[in-house]
Amino acid sequence: MAKVGRPKSDNPKADKFSFRLNSHTVQILDEYCKANNVSRSEAIRIGVEALATGKVSASSNIRREERSMPDFLL
């Protein structure tokens, strides 16, 4: 009997995360998503990849409230 349903992904996304954001951060995220036509999940994956590859750094010298979207992501 043939398999039914969607084919298996080469890179399954099985891990789920839940976290809270303030309204300013959500606004930045939503503006980025709209401008780049990506989902919130994809935008977060792009951000994590940028941190991991050194394209951006999470500077501890800047208070969290003062951080904004890096220019290369806009």
Short mmCIF file of C-alpha atoms in Angstrom, two decimals, residues 23-35 39-40 43-44 69:
data_model
loop_
_atom_site.label_atom_id
_atom_site.label_comp_id
_atom_site.label_asym_id
_atom_site.label_seq_id
_atom_site.Cartn_x
_atom_site.Cartn_y
_atom_site.Cartn_z
CA SER A 23 5.32 45.36 22.46
CA HIS A 24 8.31 47.28 21.04
CA THR A 25 10.09 44.05 20.07
CA VAL A 26 6.91 42.62 18.53
CA GLN A 27 6.53 45.81 16.48
CA ILE A 28 10.11 45.50 15.21
CA LEU A 29 9.56 41.83 14.38
CA ASP A 30 6.27 42.47 12.58
CA GLU A 31 7.72 45.37 10.57
CA TYR A 32 10.63 43.18 9.48
CA CYS A 33 8.28 40.33 8.55
CA LYS A 34 6.03 42.59 6.49
CA ALA A 35 8.94 44.30 4.71
CA SER A 39 6.72 34.64 8.85
CA ARG A 40 7.63 35.45 12.42
CA ALA A 43 12.44 35.94 10.86
CA ILE A 44 13.50 34.49 14.21
CA MET A 69 16.83 45.80 14.43
#
